[in-house]
């Protein structure tokens, strides 16, 4: 019974890993195949590390992720805590239901909305700016705005859905703890700090670990939809670069090397993060 | 609760809280309402920035054009086909992986779990996967869309958790009554696990419906394009002329309205089913998280 998924995993998950290692050390020619292509050693890795792209891609990938860690990661926690304080269950459920909505909308639609709203001539945002006496700006052609735009869109799309797990964790907290605390004279702030937050801490840590594990491979699909040569300076990340060099330019070996670098770094990050989590808390992935 | 009274600080907090949550609701809904309103408005008013959530200069011409566009129907059918077939394949493979993993007495359980877990931590990346699909001759076919991303390890683990909640005694009883393993699965386990199958199936279906990246890299034949690729071409790459091909005079008067109408047409199905499926999603995610 496990055979069909086993075959699936071997072909589409494990063979690519082996291929990544082999191809990145070759000058892979798609017509000659793995057995006919020439070996190249670490040439592609060295080329990548020495190229101007290396620093830029690493900076962009890390910055976009760092922004996400600082703004997009805590937002659902705060949202869940705020909503938890609402006593009216009808309002609570309504806000919650509305907040999930963007999750069900595809990346293409979210990107489409951004493109139409930010359009310099007819977009909503520029129309509003003009009414406040400001100048029209072509946001999507200016590299200075890309990180901000991306972070905002990421936040908009994921806020409500990411909060689900925290809602689940919040309902799991024993209500007797709150009653005991109130008897001891704890106000709402004390209760949040000493009961609610410790109660959802394991969930926070697990999600943080998973997030760190995927640090380097952030939503490059969304970036592919939004960026253009004008904004490569800030918008190009490792994932989009692999796509351009590999799929569009057919530089399979070089792109595989870059992709492998990304996977190895991701694995290292999650191992380190998991070690730290084990050391400083009782929660870890393994 | 009985002796809780509103302090000044508590009141201030409630007000600010309501304000913040209200803002989140408005920020979430406004873009959708604006898109609908713009799709029904004349381009002139969109340009002047005069519309909000109420359409101005009401017109349906843009919708007429979009719906008459022959590629739209075809790409819609493609998306429906990919979603139906993809979800079926994904579900079968996921059940085949999750069920053996959930049987506590089965030898090799640990190995199976590792096989599913490792790809969550480490993968070959985009290019080798692309080359595998290429080598298998799947490009420019429906298989490139529904097979390579068929199993999501995370969903396998959620499904396993659901299966684990079914008591082992039930299976033993079935075995004593003479059920084979396959019979037990189809007659006892799957019916009992139906809610979870619906949930996981919906997860897969929404992903498949929204997916565009595989179509972008594996498909060259326009006849195979799903809706998302069409949407990208019209709205993001600004190819509104495709839709307006035979009309030259009003091209500039409609192109923006066309974009918004296309957006509505592409978003609508998911918004219509959303209220009905939302409940399952929430249950599924919560289940996965608590027991995960």
Coordinates of C-alpha atoms in Angstrom, one line a residue:
Chain A
X1 CA 0.0 0.0 0.0
X2 CA 2.9 2.3 0.7
X3 CA 4.3 1.5 -2.7
X4 CA 2.7 4.2 -4.8
X5 CA 3.7 7.0 -2.5
X6 CA 7.1 5.4 -2.1
X7 CA 7.6 5.5 -5.9
X8 CA 6.3 9.1 -5.9
X9 CA 8.7 10.2 -3.2
X10 CA 11.7 8.4 -4.9
X11 CA 11.1 9.9 -8.3
X12 CA 10.0 13.4 -7.4
X13 CA 11.7 14.1 -4.1
X14 CA 14.8 11.8 -3.8
X15 CA 16.0 11.5 -7.4
X16 CA 16.1 15.4 -7.7
X17 CA 18.4 15.5 -4.6
X18 CA 20.8 13.1 -6.2
X19 CA 20.5 14.9 -9.5
X20 CA 21.1 18.3 -7.8
X21 CA 24.4 17.1 -6.4
X22 CA 25.5 15.4 -9.6
X23 CA 24.4 18.1 -12.1
X24 CA 25.9 21.0 -10.1
X25 CA 29.3 19.4 -10.5
X26 CA 28.9 18.9 -14.3
X27 CA 28.4 20.9 -17.4
X28 CA 25.1 19.3 -17.9
X29 CA 23.9 19.0 -21.5
X30 CA 20.3 18.1 -21.7
X31 CA 20.8 16.2 -25.0
X32 CA 23.8 14.1 -23.7
X33 CA 22.2 13.4 -20.3
X34 CA 23.9 12.7 -17.0
X35 CA 26.1 9.9 -18.4
X36 CA 27.3 11.8 -21.5
X37 CA 28.0 15.3 -19.9
X38 CA 31.4 16.5 -18.8
X39 CA 32.4 16.8 -15.2
X40 CA 33.1 20.4 -14.0
X41 CA 34.0 20.0 -10.3
X42 CA 33.1 22.9 -8.1
X43 CA 33.3 25.4 -10.9
X44 CA 29.7 26.5 -10.8
X45 CA 29.8 27.0 -7.0
X46 CA 33.0 29.0 -7.3
X47 CA 31.5 31.1 -10.1
X48 CA 28.4 31.8 -8.1
X49 CA 30.3 32.8 -4.9
X50 CA 32.5 35.1 -6.9
X51 CA 29.8 36.7 -8.9
X52 CA 28.3 40.1 -8.1
X53 CA 24.9 38.3 -7.7
X54 CA 26.0 36.3 -4.7
X55 CA 26.1 39.2 -2.2
X56 CA 23.0 40.9 -3.7
X57 CA 20.9 37.7 -3.7
X58 CA 21.9 36.8 -0.2
X59 CA 21.2 40.3 1.1
X60 CA 17.8 40.4 -0.6
X61 CA 16.8 36.9 0.5
X62 CA 17.8 37.5 4.1
X63 CA 16.4 41.0 4.3
X64 CA 13.0 40.0 2.9
X65 CA 12.9 37.1 5.4
X66 CA 14.1 39.3 8.2
X67 CA 11.3 41.8 7.5
X68 CA 8.9 38.9 7.4
X69 CA 10.3 37.6 10.8
X70 CA 9.9 41.0 12.4
X71 CA 6.5 42.0 10.9
X72 CA 4.7 39.1 9.4
X73 CA 5.5 36.5 12.1
X74 CA 4.3 38.3 15.2
X75 CA 1.3 39.9 13.6
X76 CA -1.0 36.8 13.7
X77 CA 0.0 36.2 17.4
X78 CA -1.0 39.8 18.3
X79 CA -4.2 39.4 16.1
X80 CA -5.1 36.2 17.9
X81 CA -4.5 37.7 21.4
X82 CA -6.6 40.8 20.5
X83 CA -9.4 38.7 19.1
X84 CA -9.3 36.5 22.2
X85 CA -10.2 39.5 24.3
X86 CA -13.4 40.1 22.4
X87 CA -16.3 38.7 24.4
X88 CA -19.0 38.8 21.8
X89 CA -18.7 35.4 20.0
X90 CA -20.6 36.5 17.0
X91 CA -18.3 39.4 16.3
X92 CA -15.3 37.2 17.1
X93 CA -16.4 34.6 14.5
X94 CA -17.2 37.2 11.9
X95 CA -13.8 38.9 12.2
X96 CA -12.1 35.5 12.1
X97 CA -14.0 34.4 9.0
X98 CA -13.2 37.6 7.1
X99 CA -9.5 37.4 8.0
X100 CA -9.1 33.9 6.4
X101 CA -10.4 35.2 3.1
X102 CA -7.1 36.3 1.5
X103 CA -5.6 32.9 2.1
X104 CA -8.0 31.4 -0.4
X105 CA -7.1 33.8 -3.1
X106 CA -4.3 32.8 -5.4
X107 CA -0.9 34.4 -5.6
X108 CA -1.6 35.6 -9.1
X109 CA -4.8 37.4 -7.9
X110 CA -2.9 39.0 -5.0
X111 CA -0.2 40.1 -7.4
X112 CA -2.8 41.3 -9.9
X113 CA -4.5 43.4 -7.2
X114 CA -1.1 44.9 -6.3
X115 CA -0.3 45.7 -9.9
X116 CA -3.7 47.4 -10.6
X117 CA -3.7 49.3 -7.2
X118 CA -0.2 50.5 -7.7
X119 CA -0.5 51.5 -11.3
X120 CA 0.9 55.1 -11.7
X121 CA -1.8 56.3 -14.0
X122 CA -5.0 54.7 -12.8
X123 CA -4.2 52.9 -9.6
X124 CA -6.1 53.4 -6.4
X125 CA -3.1 54.2 -4.3
X126 CA -1.8 56.9 -6.6
X127 CA -5.3 58.3 -6.9
X128 CA -5.3 58.7 -3.1
X129 CA -1.8 60.2 -3.0
X130 CA -2.8 62.8 -5.6
X131 CA -5.8 63.8 -3.5
X132 CA -3.4 64.5 -0.6
X133 CA -1.3 66.7 -3.0
X134 CA 1.5 64.1 -3.5
X135 CA 3.1 63.1 -6.7
X136 CA 2.3 59.9 -8.7
X137 CA 4.9 57.3 -8.2
X138 CA 5.6 54.1 -10.2
X139 CA 6.0 52.0 -7.1
X140 CA 6.7 48.7 -9.0
X141 CA 9.5 50.2 -11.0
X142 CA 11.3 51.7 -8.0
X143 CA 13.6 49.3 -6.1
X144 CA 13.3 51.4 -3.0
X145 CA 9.7 50.2 -2.5
X146 CA 9.9 46.6 -3.2
X147 CA 10.7 45.2 0.3
X148 CA 7.8 47.3 1.7
X149 CA 5.3 46.2 -1.0
X150 CA 6.3 42.6 -0.6
X151 CA 6.1 42.5 3.1
X152 CA 2.7 44.3 3.2
X153 CA 1.3 41.8 0.6
X154 CA 2.7 38.9 2.5
X155 CA 1.1 40.2 5.7
X156 CA -2.2 40.9 4.0
X157 CA -2.4 37.4 2.6
X158 CA -1.3 35.4 5.6
X159 CA -2.4 37.3 8.7
X160 CA -5.8 35.6 9.4
X161 CA -4.9 32.1 8.3
X162 CA -1.6 32.0 10.3
X163 CA -3.6 33.0 13.3
X164 CA -5.7 29.8 13.2
X165 CA -3.1 27.8 14.9
X166 CA -2.9 30.3 17.7
X167 CA -6.6 30.3 18.1
X168 CA -6.4 26.6 18.5
X169 CA -3.7 26.9 21.1
X170 CA -5.7 29.6 22.9
X171 CA -8.7 27.4 23.2
X172 CA -6.5 24.7 24.7
X173 CA -5.5 26.8 27.7
X174 CA -7.2 25.8 31.0
X175 CA -9.7 28.5 32.0
X176 CA -9.3 27.7 35.7
X177 CA -5.9 29.3 35.5
X178 CA -7.5 32.6 34.6
X179 CA -10.0 32.3 37.5
X180 CA -7.2 31.5 40.0
X181 CA -5.2 34.5 38.7
X182 CA -8.2 36.8 39.0
X183 CA -8.7 35.8 42.6
X184 CA -5.1 36.6 43.2
X185 CA -5.7 40.1 41.8
X186 CA -4.2 39.7 38.3
X187 CA -5.5 42.2 35.7
X188 CA -5.9 41.4 32.1
X189 CA -2.4 42.4 31.2
X190 CA -1.0 40.1 34.0
X191 CA -3.1 37.3 32.8
X192 CA -1.9 37.7 29.2
X193 CA 1.7 37.8 30.2
X194 CA 1.7 35.0 32.7
X195 CA -0.9 32.6 31.4
X196 CA -1.9 33.2 27.8
X197 CA 1.6 33.8 26.4
X198 CA 3.2 30.8 28.1
X199 CA 0.2 28.8 27.0
X200 CA 0.8 29.4 23.3
X201 CA 4.6 29.4 23.6
X202 CA 5.1 25.9 22.2
X203 CA 3.0 26.8 19.1
X204 CA 5.0 30.0 18.6
X205 CA 8.3 28.1 18.9
X206 CA 7.3 25.3 16.5
X207 CA 6.0 27.8 13.9
X208 CA 9.1 29.9 14.3
X209 CA 11.3 26.9 13.7
X210 CA 9.4 25.9 10.6
X211 CA 9.7 29.5 9.4
X212 CA 13.4 29.6 9.9
X213 CA 13.8 26.3 8.0
X214 CA 12.2 28.0 5.0
X215 CA 14.1 31.3 5.5
X216 CA 15.8 31.1 2.1
X217 CA 13.0 29.9 0.0
X218 CA 10.4 32.5 0.6
X219 CA 7.5 33.2 -1.7
X220 CA 9.5 33.5 -4.9
X221 CA 6.4 32.8 -6.9
X222 CA 5.0 36.1 -5.7
X223 CA 8.3 37.8 -6.5
X224 CA 8.4 36.4 -10.0
X225 CA 5.0 37.9 -10.6
X226 CA 5.9 41.3 -9.3
X227 CA 9.5 42.1 -10.1
X228 CA 11.1 43.4 -13.3
X229 CA 14.6 44.3 -14.4
X230 CA 14.2 47.7 -12.8
X231 CA 13.7 46.2 -9.4
X232 CA 16.1 43.2 -9.6
X233 CA 18.4 45.2 -7.3
X234 CA 16.2 44.6 -4.3
X235 CA 13.7 42.1 -5.5
X236 CA 15.9 39.3 -7.0
X237 CA 16.2 36.5 -4.5
X238 CA 17.9 33.1 -4.7
X239 CA 14.7 31.4 -5.8
X240 CA 14.0 33.9 -8.6
X241 CA 17.6 33.8 -9.8
X242 CA 17.5 30.0 -10.0
X243 CA 14.3 30.2 -12.0
X244 CA 15.8 32.8 -14.4
X245 CA 19.2 31.1 -14.9
X246 CA 17.8 27.6 -14.9
X247 CA 14.4 27.6 -16.6
X248 CA 14.7 30.7 -18.8
X249 CA 18.4 30.6 -19.7
X250 CA 18.7 26.8 -19.6
X251 CA 21.9 27.0 -17.5
X252 CA 20.9 23.8 -15.7
X253 CA 24.2 23.1 -13.9
X254 CA 24.8 26.5 -12.6
X255 CA 21.2 27.0 -11.4
X256 CA 21.3 23.6 -9.7
X257 CA 24.5 24.6 -7.9
X258 CA 22.7 27.8 -6.7
X259 CA 19.6 25.8 -5.7
X260 CA 21.7 23.3 -3.8
X261 CA 23.5 26.1 -1.9
X262 CA 20.0 27.3 -0.9
X263 CA 18.9 23.9 0.3
X264 CA 22.0 23.3 2.3
X265 CA 21.8 26.7 4.0
X266 CA 18.1 26.1 4.8
X267 CA 19.0 22.7 6.4
X268 CA 21.8 24.3 8.5
X269 CA 19.5 27.1 9.6
X270 CA 16.8 24.7 10.8
X271 CA 19.3 22.4 12.6
X272 CA 20.8 25.4 14.4
X273 CA 17.4 26.8 15.3
X274 CA 16.2 23.5 16.5
X275 CA 19.3 23.1 18.7
X276 CA 18.7 26.5 20.2
X277 CA 15.0 25.7 20.8
X278 CA 16.0 22.5 22.6
X279 CA 18.5 24.3 24.8
X280 CA 16.3 27.2 25.8
X281 CA 12.8 25.7 25.8
X282 CA 11.1 22.4 26.1
X283 CA 9.8 22.5 22.5
X284 CA 11.6 21.4 19.4
X285 CA 10.9 19.8 16.1
X286 CA 12.9 16.6 17.0
Chain B
X1 CA -16.7 36.9 35.4
X2 CA -19.3 38.0 38.0
X3 CA -17.2 40.5 39.8
X4 CA -15.4 41.9 36.7
X5 CA -16.1 45.6 36.2
X6 CA -15.0 47.9 33.6
X7 CA -12.0 49.9 34.7
X8 CA -11.0 53.0 32.8
X9 CA -8.0 51.1 31.4
X10 CA -10.1 48.2 30.4
X11 CA -12.5 50.5 28.6
X12 CA -9.6 52.2 26.7
X13 CA -8.2 48.8 25.8
X14 CA -11.6 47.6 24.5
X15 CA -11.9 50.7 22.3
X16 CA -8.4 50.4 20.9
X17 CA -8.9 46.7 20.3
X18 CA -12.2 47.3 18.4
X19 CA -10.4 49.9 16.4
X20 CA -7.5 47.7 15.4
X21 CA -9.8 44.7 14.6
X22 CA -12.1 47.0 12.6
X23 CA -9.1 48.3 10.7
X24 CA -8.0 44.7 9.9
X25 CA -11.5 43.9 8.6
X26 CA -11.6 47.0 6.4
X27 CA -8.1 46.4 5.1
X28 CA -9.0 42.8 4.2
X29 CA -12.3 43.5 2.5
X30 CA -11.8 46.8 0.8
X31 CA -9.5 45.6 -2.0
X32 CA -12.1 42.9 -3.0
X33 CA -15.0 45.4 -2.9
X34 CA -12.9 48.0 -4.9
X35 CA -12.1 45.4 -7.6
X36 CA -15.8 44.5 -8.0
X37 CA -16.8 48.1 -8.1
X38 CA -14.1 49.1 -10.6
X39 CA -15.1 46.2 -12.8
X40 CA -18.6 47.7 -13.1
X41 CA -17.4 51.2 -13.5
X42 CA -16.4 53.2 -16.6
X43 CA -12.7 53.6 -17.0
X44 CA -12.9 57.4 -16.9
X45 CA -14.0 57.3 -13.3
X46 CA -11.4 54.7 -12.3
X47 CA -8.7 57.0 -13.8
X48 CA -10.1 60.0 -11.9
X49 CA -10.0 58.1 -8.7
X50 CA -13.7 58.8 -8.1
X51 CA -14.9 55.3 -7.3
X52 CA -14.9 53.6 -4.0
X53 CA -17.0 50.6 -3.2
X54 CA -19.9 52.0 -5.2
X55 CA -19.5 51.7 -9.0
X56 CA -19.8 54.9 -11.1
X57 CA -20.8 55.1 -14.7
X58 CA -22.2 51.6 -14.5
X59 CA -21.3 49.3 -17.5
X60 CA -21.3 45.6 -18.2
X61 CA -19.4 45.9 -21.5
X62 CA -16.1 44.7 -19.9
X63 CA -17.7 41.6 -18.5
X64 CA -19.3 40.9 -21.9
X65 CA -15.9 41.1 -23.5
X66 CA -14.2 38.9 -21.0
X67 CA -16.9 36.3 -21.1
X68 CA -16.9 36.3 -24.9
X69 CA -13.1 35.8 -24.9
X70 CA -12.8 32.2 -26.2
X71 CA -9.6 31.4 -24.2
X72 CA -11.5 32.0 -21.0
X73 CA -13.9 29.1 -21.2
X74 CA -11.1 26.7 -22.3
X75 CA -8.7 27.8 -19.5
X76 CA -11.6 27.5 -17.0
X77 CA -12.3 23.9 -18.1
X78 CA -8.6 23.2 -17.9
X79 CA -8.4 24.5 -14.3
X80 CA -11.5 22.4 -13.4
X81 CA -9.9 19.3 -14.9
X82 CA -6.5 19.9 -13.2
X83 CA -8.2 20.5 -9.9
X84 CA -10.4 17.4 -10.1
X85 CA -7.8 15.0 -11.3
X86 CA -5.0 16.5 -9.2
X87 CA -7.0 16.3 -6.0
X88 CA -8.0 12.7 -6.7
X89 CA -4.5 11.6 -7.3
X90 CA -3.2 13.5 -4.3
X91 CA -5.8 12.1 -2.0
X92 CA -5.2 8.5 -3.1
X93 CA -1.4 8.8 -2.6
X94 CA -1.8 10.6 0.7
X95 CA -4.1 7.9 2.1
X96 CA -1.7 5.2 0.8
X97 CA 1.1 6.9 2.7
X98 CA -0.8 8.0 5.8
X99 CA -2.7 4.8 6.6
X100 CA 0.3 2.4 7.0
X101 CA 2.1 5.1 9.0
X102 CA -0.8 5.3 11.4
X103 CA -0.8 1.5 12.2
X104 CA 1.2 1.3 15.4
X105 CA 1.8 -2.4 15.0
X106 CA 3.2 -2.3 11.5
X107 CA 6.9 -3.0 11.0
X108 CA 8.8 -0.4 9.0
X109 CA 6.6 2.5 10.3
X110 CA 9.6 4.5 11.4
X111 CA 11.2 4.2 8.0
X112 CA 8.1 5.3 6.2
X113 CA 7.8 8.3 8.5
X114 CA 11.4 9.3 7.7
X115 CA 10.8 8.9 4.0
X116 CA 7.9 11.4 4.2
X117 CA 9.7 13.7 6.7
X118 CA 13.1 14.3 5.1
X119 CA 11.8 16.1 2.0
X120 CA 10.2 18.7 4.3
X121 CA 13.7 19.6 5.5
X122 CA 15.8 19.1 2.3
X123 CA 15.0 19.1 -1.4
X124 CA 16.8 19.0 -4.7
X125 CA 15.3 22.3 -5.8
X126 CA 13.5 23.6 -8.8
X127 CA 15.9 22.7 -11.6
X128 CA 16.5 18.9 -10.9
X129 CA 12.7 18.5 -10.4
X130 CA 12.2 20.2 -13.7
X131 CA 14.7 17.9 -15.4
X132 CA 13.1 14.8 -14.0
X133 CA 9.7 15.9 -15.3
X134 CA 11.3 16.7 -18.6
X135 CA 13.1 13.3 -18.8
X136 CA 9.8 11.6 -18.1
X137 CA 8.3 13.3 -21.1
X138 CA 5.6 15.0 -19.0
X139 CA 6.1 18.5 -20.4
X140 CA 3.2 20.0 -22.2
X141 CA 0.8 17.5 -20.8
X142 CA -1.7 17.5 -17.9
X143 CA 0.6 15.1 -16.0
X144 CA 3.2 17.8 -15.4
X145 CA 0.5 19.7 -13.5
X146 CA -1.0 17.0 -11.5
X147 CA 1.8 14.6 -10.6
X148 CA 5.1 16.3 -9.6
X149 CA 3.5 18.2 -6.7
X150 CA 0.9 15.5 -5.9
X151 CA 1.9 14.8 -2.3
X152 CA 2.5 17.3 0.4
X153 CA 4.3 15.7 3.4
X154 CA 2.6 18.1 5.8
X155 CA -0.9 16.8 4.8
X156 CA 0.3 13.2 5.0
X157 CA 1.1 13.9 8.7
X158 CA -2.2 15.5 9.3
X159 CA -4.0 12.6 7.7
X160 CA -2.0 10.2 9.7
X161 CA -3.1 12.0 12.9
X162 CA -6.7 11.5 11.9
X163 CA -6.3 7.8 11.2
X164 CA -4.6 7.4 14.5
X165 CA -7.7 8.6 16.3
X166 CA -9.6 5.6 15.0
X167 CA -9.5 2.9 17.7
X168 CA -7.4 -0.2 16.8
X169 CA -10.1 -2.4 18.4
X170 CA -12.5 -1.6 15.5
X171 CA -10.0 -3.0 13.1
X172 CA -9.4 -6.1 15.2
X173 CA -13.1 -6.7 15.4
X174 CA -13.3 -6.4 11.6
X175 CA -10.5 -8.9 11.2
X176 CA -12.2 -11.4 13.4
X177 CA -15.3 -11.0 11.3
X178 CA -13.2 -12.0 8.3
X179 CA -12.5 -8.7 6.7
X180 CA -9.3 -8.5 4.7
X181 CA -7.0 -5.5 5.1
X182 CA -8.4 -3.9 2.0
X183 CA -12.0 -4.6 3.0
X184 CA -11.3 -3.1 6.4
X185 CA -9.8 0.0 4.8
X186 CA -12.7 0.6 2.5
X187 CA -15.6 -0.5 4.7
X188 CA -14.5 0.7 8.1
X189 CA -11.5 3.1 8.0
X190 CA -12.3 5.4 5.1
X191 CA -16.0 6.0 6.0
X192 CA -14.9 6.9 9.5
X193 CA -12.2 9.1 8.2
X194 CA -14.5 10.9 5.7
X195 CA -14.4 14.3 7.4
X196 CA -10.6 14.3 7.3
X197 CA -10.6 13.2 3.7
X198 CA -12.9 16.1 2.8
X199 CA -10.6 18.5 4.7
X200 CA -7.3 17.3 3.1
X201 CA -9.0 17.0 -0.3
X202 CA -10.0 20.6 0.0
X203 CA -6.5 21.7 1.0
X204 CA -5.3 20.0 -2.2
X205 CA -8.1 21.3 -4.3
X206 CA -7.5 25.0 -3.3
X207 CA -3.7 24.6 -4.0
X208 CA -4.4 23.1 -7.4
X209 CA -7.0 25.7 -8.3
X210 CA -4.6 28.5 -7.4
X211 CA -1.4 27.0 -8.7
X212 CA 0.3 28.8 -11.6
X213 CA 4.0 28.0 -11.3
X214 CA 4.0 24.5 -12.7
X215 CA 1.8 25.6 -15.6
X216 CA 4.2 28.5 -16.2
X217 CA 7.3 26.3 -16.4
X218 CA 5.9 23.1 -17.9
X219 CA 3.3 24.3 -20.4
X220 CA 3.9 26.0 -23.8
X221 CA 0.7 25.0 -25.4
X222 CA -1.9 27.7 -24.9
X223 CA -4.7 25.2 -25.2
X224 CA -3.5 23.7 -21.9
X225 CA -3.3 26.9 -19.9
X226 CA -5.2 27.2 -16.6
X227 CA -7.1 30.4 -15.6
X228 CA -4.2 31.6 -13.5
X229 CA -1.9 31.9 -16.5
X230 CA -4.5 33.8 -18.4
X231 CA -5.0 36.1 -15.5
X232 CA -1.3 36.8 -15.3
X233 CA -1.2 37.6 -19.0
X234 CA -4.1 40.0 -19.0
X235 CA -3.6 41.8 -15.7
X236 CA 0.1 41.6 -14.9
X237 CA 1.6 41.5 -18.3
X238 CA -1.0 43.9 -19.5
X239 CA -2.1 42.0 -22.6
X240 CA -5.6 43.3 -22.6
X241 CA -5.5 43.5 -26.4
X242 CA -6.0 39.8 -26.5
X243 CA -9.5 40.3 -25.2
X244 CA -10.1 43.5 -27.2
X245 CA -8.7 42.0 -30.4
X246 CA -11.4 43.0 -32.8
X247 CA -12.3 46.4 -31.4
X248 CA -10.0 49.3 -32.0
X249 CA -12.0 52.3 -31.2
X250 CA -12.7 51.7 -27.5
X251 CA -9.5 49.9 -26.5
X252 CA -8.4 52.7 -24.3
X253 CA -11.8 53.1 -22.8
X254 CA -12.0 49.6 -21.6
X255 CA -8.6 48.1 -20.8
X256 CA -8.7 48.9 -17.1
X257 CA -12.3 47.8 -16.7
X258 CA -11.3 44.6 -18.5
X259 CA -8.5 43.9 -16.0
X260 CA -10.8 44.3 -13.1
X261 CA -13.5 42.1 -14.7
X262 CA -11.0 39.4 -15.4
X263 CA -9.9 39.5 -11.8
X264 CA -13.5 39.2 -10.6
X265 CA -14.2 36.3 -13.0
X266 CA -11.1 34.5 -11.8
X267 CA -11.8 35.1 -8.1
X268 CA -15.5 34.5 -8.0
X269 CA -15.7 30.7 -7.8
X270 CA -13.5 30.5 -4.8
X271 CA -15.4 33.3 -3.0
X272 CA -18.7 31.6 -3.7
X273 CA -17.6 28.2 -2.2
X274 CA -15.6 29.9 0.5
X275 CA -18.4 30.2 3.1
X276 CA -19.3 26.5 2.7
X277 CA -15.8 25.1 2.8
X278 CA -14.2 27.4 5.3
X279 CA -15.5 25.4 8.3
X280 CA -13.7 22.2 7.1
X281 CA -10.5 24.1 6.6
X282 CA -10.5 25.5 10.1
X283 CA -11.2 22.1 11.7
X284 CA -8.5 20.5 9.6
X285 CA -5.9 23.0 10.5
X286 CA -6.7 23.0 14.1
X287 CA -6.6 19.2 14.3
X288 CA -3.2 19.2 12.6
X289 CA -1.8 21.7 14.9
X290 CA -2.9 20.3 18.3
X291 CA -1.9 16.8 17.6
X292 CA 0.9 17.5 15.1

